[in-house]
PDB file of C-alpha atoms in Angstrom:
ATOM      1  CA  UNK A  41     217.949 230.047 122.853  1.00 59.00           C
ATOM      2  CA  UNK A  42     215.864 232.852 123.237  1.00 59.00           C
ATOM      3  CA  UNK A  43     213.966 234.049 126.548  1.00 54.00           C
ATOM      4  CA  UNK A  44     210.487 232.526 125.401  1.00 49.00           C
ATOM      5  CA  UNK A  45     212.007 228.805 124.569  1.00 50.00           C
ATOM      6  CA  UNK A  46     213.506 228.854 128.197  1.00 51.00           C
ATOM      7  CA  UNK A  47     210.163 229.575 129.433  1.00 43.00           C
ATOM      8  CA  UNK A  48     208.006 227.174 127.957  1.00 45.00           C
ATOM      9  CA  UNK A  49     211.052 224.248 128.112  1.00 53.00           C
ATOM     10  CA  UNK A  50     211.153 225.535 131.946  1.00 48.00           C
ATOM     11  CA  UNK A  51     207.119 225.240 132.264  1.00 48.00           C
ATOM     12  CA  UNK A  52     206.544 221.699 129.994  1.00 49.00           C
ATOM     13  CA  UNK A  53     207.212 219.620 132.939  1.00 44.00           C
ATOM     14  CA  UNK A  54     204.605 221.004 135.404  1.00 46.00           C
ATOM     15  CA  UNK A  55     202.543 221.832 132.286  1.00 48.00           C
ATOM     16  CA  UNK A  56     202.562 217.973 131.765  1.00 47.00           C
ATOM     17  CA  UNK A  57     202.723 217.266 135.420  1.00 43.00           C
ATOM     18  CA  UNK A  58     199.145 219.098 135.936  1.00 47.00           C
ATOM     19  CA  UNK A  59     197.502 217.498 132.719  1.00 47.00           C
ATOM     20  CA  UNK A  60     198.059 214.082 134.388  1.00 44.00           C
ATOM     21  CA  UNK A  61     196.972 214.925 137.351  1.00 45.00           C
ATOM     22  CA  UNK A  62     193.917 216.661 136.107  1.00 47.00           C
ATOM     23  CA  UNK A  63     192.862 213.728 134.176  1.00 49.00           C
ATOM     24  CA  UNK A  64     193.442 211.161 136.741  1.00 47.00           C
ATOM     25  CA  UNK A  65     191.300 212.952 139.222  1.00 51.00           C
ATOM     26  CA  UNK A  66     188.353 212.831 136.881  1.00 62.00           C
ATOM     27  CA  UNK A  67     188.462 209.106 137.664  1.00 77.00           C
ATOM     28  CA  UNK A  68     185.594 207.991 139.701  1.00 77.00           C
ATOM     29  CA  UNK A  69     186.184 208.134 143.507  1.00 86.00           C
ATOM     30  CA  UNK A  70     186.084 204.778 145.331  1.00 90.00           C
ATOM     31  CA  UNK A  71     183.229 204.650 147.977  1.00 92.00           C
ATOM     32  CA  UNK A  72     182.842 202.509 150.987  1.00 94.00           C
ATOM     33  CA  UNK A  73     180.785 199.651 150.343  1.00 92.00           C
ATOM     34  CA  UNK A  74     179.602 199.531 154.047  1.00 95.00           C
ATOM     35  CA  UNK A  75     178.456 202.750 153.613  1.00 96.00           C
ATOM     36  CA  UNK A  76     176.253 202.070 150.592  1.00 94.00           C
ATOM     37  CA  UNK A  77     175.909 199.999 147.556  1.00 91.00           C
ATOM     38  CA  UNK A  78     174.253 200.567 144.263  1.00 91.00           C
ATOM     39  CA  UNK A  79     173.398 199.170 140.592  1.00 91.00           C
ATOM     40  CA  UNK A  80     173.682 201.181 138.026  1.00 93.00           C
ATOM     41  CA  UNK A  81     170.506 200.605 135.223  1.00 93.00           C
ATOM     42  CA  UNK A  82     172.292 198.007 133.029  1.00 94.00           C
ATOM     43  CA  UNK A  83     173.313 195.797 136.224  1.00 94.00           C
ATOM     44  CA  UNK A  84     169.583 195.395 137.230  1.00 94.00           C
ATOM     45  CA  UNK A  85     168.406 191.894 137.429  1.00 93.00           C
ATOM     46  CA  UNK A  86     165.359 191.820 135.198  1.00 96.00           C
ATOM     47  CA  UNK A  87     163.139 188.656 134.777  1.00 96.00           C
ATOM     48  CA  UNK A  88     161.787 187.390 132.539  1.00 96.00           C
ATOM     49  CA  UNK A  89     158.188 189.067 131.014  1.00 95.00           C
ATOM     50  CA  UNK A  90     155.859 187.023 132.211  1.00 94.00           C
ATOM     51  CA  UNK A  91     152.525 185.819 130.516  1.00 91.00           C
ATOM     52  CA  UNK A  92     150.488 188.866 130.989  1.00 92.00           C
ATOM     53  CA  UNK A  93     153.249 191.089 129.685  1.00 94.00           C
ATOM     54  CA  UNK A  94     154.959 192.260 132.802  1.00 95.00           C
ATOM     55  CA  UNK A  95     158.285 192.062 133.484  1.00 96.00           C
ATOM     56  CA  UNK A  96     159.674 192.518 137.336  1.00 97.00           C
ATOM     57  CA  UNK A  97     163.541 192.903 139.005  1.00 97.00           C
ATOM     58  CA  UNK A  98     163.510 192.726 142.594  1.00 97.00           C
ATOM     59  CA  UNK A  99     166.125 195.631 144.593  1.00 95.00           C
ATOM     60  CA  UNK A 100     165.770 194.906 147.928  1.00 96.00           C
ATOM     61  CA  UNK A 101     164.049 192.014 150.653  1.00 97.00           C
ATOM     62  CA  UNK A 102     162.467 189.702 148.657  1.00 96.00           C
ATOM     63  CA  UNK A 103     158.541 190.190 147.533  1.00 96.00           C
ATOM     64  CA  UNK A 104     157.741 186.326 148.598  1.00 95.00           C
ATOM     65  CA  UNK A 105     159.147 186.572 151.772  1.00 97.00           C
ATOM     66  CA  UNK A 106     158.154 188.634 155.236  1.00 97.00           C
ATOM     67  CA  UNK A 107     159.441 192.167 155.401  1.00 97.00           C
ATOM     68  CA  UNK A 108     159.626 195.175 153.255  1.00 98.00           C
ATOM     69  CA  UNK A 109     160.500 194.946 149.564  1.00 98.00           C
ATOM     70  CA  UNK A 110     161.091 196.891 146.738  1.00 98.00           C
ATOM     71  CA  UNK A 111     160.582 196.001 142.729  1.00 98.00           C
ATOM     72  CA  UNK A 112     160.935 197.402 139.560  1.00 98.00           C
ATOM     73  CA  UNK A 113     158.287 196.420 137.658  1.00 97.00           C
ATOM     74  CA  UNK A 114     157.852 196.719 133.856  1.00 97.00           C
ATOM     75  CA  UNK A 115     154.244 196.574 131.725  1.00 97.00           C
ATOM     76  CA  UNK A 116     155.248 196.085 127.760  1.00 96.00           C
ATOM     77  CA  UNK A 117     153.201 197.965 125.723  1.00 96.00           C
ATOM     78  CA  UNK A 118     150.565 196.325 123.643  1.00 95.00           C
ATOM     79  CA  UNK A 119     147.703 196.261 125.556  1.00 93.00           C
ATOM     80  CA  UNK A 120     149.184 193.884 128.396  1.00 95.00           C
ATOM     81  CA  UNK A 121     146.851 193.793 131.519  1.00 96.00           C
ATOM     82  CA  UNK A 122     146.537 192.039 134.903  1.00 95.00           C
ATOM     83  CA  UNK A 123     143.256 190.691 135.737  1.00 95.00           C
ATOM     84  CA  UNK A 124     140.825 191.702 138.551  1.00 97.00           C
ATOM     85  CA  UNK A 125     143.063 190.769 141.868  1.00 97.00           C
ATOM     86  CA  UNK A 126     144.448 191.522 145.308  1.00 97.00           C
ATOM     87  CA  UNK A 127     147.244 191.379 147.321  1.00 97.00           C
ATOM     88  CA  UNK A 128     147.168 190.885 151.524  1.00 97.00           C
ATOM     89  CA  UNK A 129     148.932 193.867 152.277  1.00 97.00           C
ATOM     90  CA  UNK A 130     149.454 197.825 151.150  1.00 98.00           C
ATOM     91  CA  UNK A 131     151.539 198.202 148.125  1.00 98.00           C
ATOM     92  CA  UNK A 132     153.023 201.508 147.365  1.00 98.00           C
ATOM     93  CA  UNK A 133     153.695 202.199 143.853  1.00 98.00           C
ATOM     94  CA  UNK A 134     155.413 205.055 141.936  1.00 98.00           C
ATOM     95  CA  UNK A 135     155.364 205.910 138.068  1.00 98.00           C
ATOM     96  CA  UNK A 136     158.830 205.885 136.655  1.00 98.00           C
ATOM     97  CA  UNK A 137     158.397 205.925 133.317  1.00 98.00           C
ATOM     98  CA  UNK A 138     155.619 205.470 130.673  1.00 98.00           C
ATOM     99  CA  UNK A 139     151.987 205.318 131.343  1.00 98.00           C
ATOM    100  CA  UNK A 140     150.630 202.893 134.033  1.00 98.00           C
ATOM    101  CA  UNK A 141     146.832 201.709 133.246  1.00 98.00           C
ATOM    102  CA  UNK A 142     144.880 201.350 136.404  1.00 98.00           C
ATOM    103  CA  UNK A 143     141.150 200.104 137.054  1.00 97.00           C
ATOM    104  CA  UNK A 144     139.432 198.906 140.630  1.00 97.00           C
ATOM    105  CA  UNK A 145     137.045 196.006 141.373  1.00 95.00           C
ATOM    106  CA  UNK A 146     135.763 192.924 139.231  1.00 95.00           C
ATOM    107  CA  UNK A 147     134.761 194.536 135.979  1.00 94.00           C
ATOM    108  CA  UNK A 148     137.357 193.936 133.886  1.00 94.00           C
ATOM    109  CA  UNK A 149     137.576 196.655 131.437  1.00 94.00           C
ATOM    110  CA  UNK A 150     141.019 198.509 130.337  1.00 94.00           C
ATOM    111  CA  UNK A 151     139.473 200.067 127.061  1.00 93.00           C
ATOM    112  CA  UNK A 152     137.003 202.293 128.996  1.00 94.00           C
ATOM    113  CA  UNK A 153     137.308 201.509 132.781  1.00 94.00           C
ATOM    114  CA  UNK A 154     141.184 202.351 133.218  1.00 96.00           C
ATOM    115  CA  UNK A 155     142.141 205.477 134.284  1.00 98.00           C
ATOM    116  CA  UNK A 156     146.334 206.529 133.224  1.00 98.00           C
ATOM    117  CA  UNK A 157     148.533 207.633 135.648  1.00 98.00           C
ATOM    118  CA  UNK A 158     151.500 209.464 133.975  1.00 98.00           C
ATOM    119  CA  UNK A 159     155.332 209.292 135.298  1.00 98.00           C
ATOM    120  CA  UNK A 160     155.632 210.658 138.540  1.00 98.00           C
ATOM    121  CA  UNK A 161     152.306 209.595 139.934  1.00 98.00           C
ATOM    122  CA  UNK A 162     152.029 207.644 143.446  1.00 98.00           C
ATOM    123  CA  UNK A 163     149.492 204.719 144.125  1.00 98.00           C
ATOM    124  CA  UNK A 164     148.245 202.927 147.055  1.00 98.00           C
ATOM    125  CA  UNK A 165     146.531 199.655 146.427  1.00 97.00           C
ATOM    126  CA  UNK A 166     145.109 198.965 149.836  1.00 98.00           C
ATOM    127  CA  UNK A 167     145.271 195.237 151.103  1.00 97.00           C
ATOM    128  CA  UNK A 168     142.764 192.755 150.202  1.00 97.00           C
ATOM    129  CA  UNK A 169     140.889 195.621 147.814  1.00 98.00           C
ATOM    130  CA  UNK A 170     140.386 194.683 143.760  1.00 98.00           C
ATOM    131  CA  UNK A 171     142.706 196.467 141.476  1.00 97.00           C
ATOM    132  CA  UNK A 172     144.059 195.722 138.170  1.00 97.00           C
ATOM    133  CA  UNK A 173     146.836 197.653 135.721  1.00 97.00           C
ATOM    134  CA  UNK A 174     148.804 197.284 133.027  1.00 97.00           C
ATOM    135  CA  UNK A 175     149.732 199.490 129.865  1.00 97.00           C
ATOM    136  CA  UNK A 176     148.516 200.382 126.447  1.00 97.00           C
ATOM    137  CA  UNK A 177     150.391 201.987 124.044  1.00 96.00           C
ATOM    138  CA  UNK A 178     154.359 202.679 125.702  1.00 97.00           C
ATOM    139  CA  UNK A 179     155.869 200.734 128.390  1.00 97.00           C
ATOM    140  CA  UNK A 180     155.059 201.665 131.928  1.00 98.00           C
ATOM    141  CA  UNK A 181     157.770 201.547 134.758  1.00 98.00           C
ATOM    142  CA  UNK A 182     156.754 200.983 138.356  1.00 98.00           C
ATOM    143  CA  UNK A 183     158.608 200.781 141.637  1.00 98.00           C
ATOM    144  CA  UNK A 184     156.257 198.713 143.977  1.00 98.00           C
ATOM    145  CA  UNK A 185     157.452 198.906 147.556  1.00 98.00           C
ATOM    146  CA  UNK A 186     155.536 196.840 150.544  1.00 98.00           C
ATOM    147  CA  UNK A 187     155.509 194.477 153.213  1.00 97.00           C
ATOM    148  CA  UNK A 188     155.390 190.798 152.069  1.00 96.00           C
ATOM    149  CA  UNK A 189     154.449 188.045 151.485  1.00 95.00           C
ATOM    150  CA  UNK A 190     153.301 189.716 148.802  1.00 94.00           C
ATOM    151  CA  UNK A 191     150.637 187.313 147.056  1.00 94.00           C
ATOM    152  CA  UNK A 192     148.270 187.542 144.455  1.00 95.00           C
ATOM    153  CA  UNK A 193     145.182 186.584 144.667  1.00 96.00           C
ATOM    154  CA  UNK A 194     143.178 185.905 141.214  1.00 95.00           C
ATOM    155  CA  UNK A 195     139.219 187.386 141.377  1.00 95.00           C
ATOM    156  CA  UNK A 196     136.437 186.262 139.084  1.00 88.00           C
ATOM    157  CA  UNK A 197     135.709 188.714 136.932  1.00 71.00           C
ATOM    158  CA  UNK A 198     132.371 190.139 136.829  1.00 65.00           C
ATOM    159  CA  UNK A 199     131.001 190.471 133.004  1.00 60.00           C
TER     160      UNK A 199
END
């Protein structure tokens, strides 16, 4: 057996020894669920899209209920808008993805009264103020965080 063959029969076990330990510490580390908890995209609970083409998954309180809340909220594409409304409270809303639609007071109009607000973009629809939104042609995520109850309250629309 020559000098080299000793070597490498002599190395092979902490040669193997370090390739399983290098490839069990790219595992994932385990993290303290008292210290935080999270969803990763494909364990969000989406709804259902509703009739005016928006589809909403609620991440924390509850939009219904008193207190703060957050929610994802989706607008298909295709020309899917909400009509002239308000809502009792401040909502806070950041663009995520797409291009959210947005137009202010009775007038409905989305073809030439909507103004777009491109990913990255904050809002502030202002309690009991007429706003409406939606998207054209790509899908528009939101996250809309606030203080609920969080209702909606239909307007007439002016023609």
């Amino acid at each position: 057996m020559t000098a080299t063959n000793r070597l490498l029969r002599f190395l092979a076990l902490p040669i193997c020894l370090a390739a399983t330990l290098s490839i069990g510490s790219a595992a994932e580390p385990a993290l303290n669920p008292a210290a935080l908890v999270y969803k990763m995209p494909d364990q969000i609970p989406w709804g259902p899209v509703n009739a005016a083409g928006a589809q909403s998954a609620v991440v924390v309180g509850h939009p219904s209920k008193p207190g703060f809340y957050m929610v994802y909220n989706k607008w298909i594409k295709g020309n899917h808008f909400s009509h002239p409304h308000f809502h009792p409270n401040d909502r806070y809303i950041v663009v995520l993805q797409g291009t959210w639609w947005v137009g202010t007071g009775p007038k409905w109009d989305p073809e030439h009264s909507s103004v777009p607000m491109p990913p990255g973009s904050f809002v502030t629809h202002f309690g009991k103020l007429v706003h409406w939104d939606g998207a054209k042609d790509e899908d528009a995520v939101l996250l809309i965080m606030g203080e609920g109850p969080a209702t909606a309250t239909e307007v007439t629309e002016e023609k």
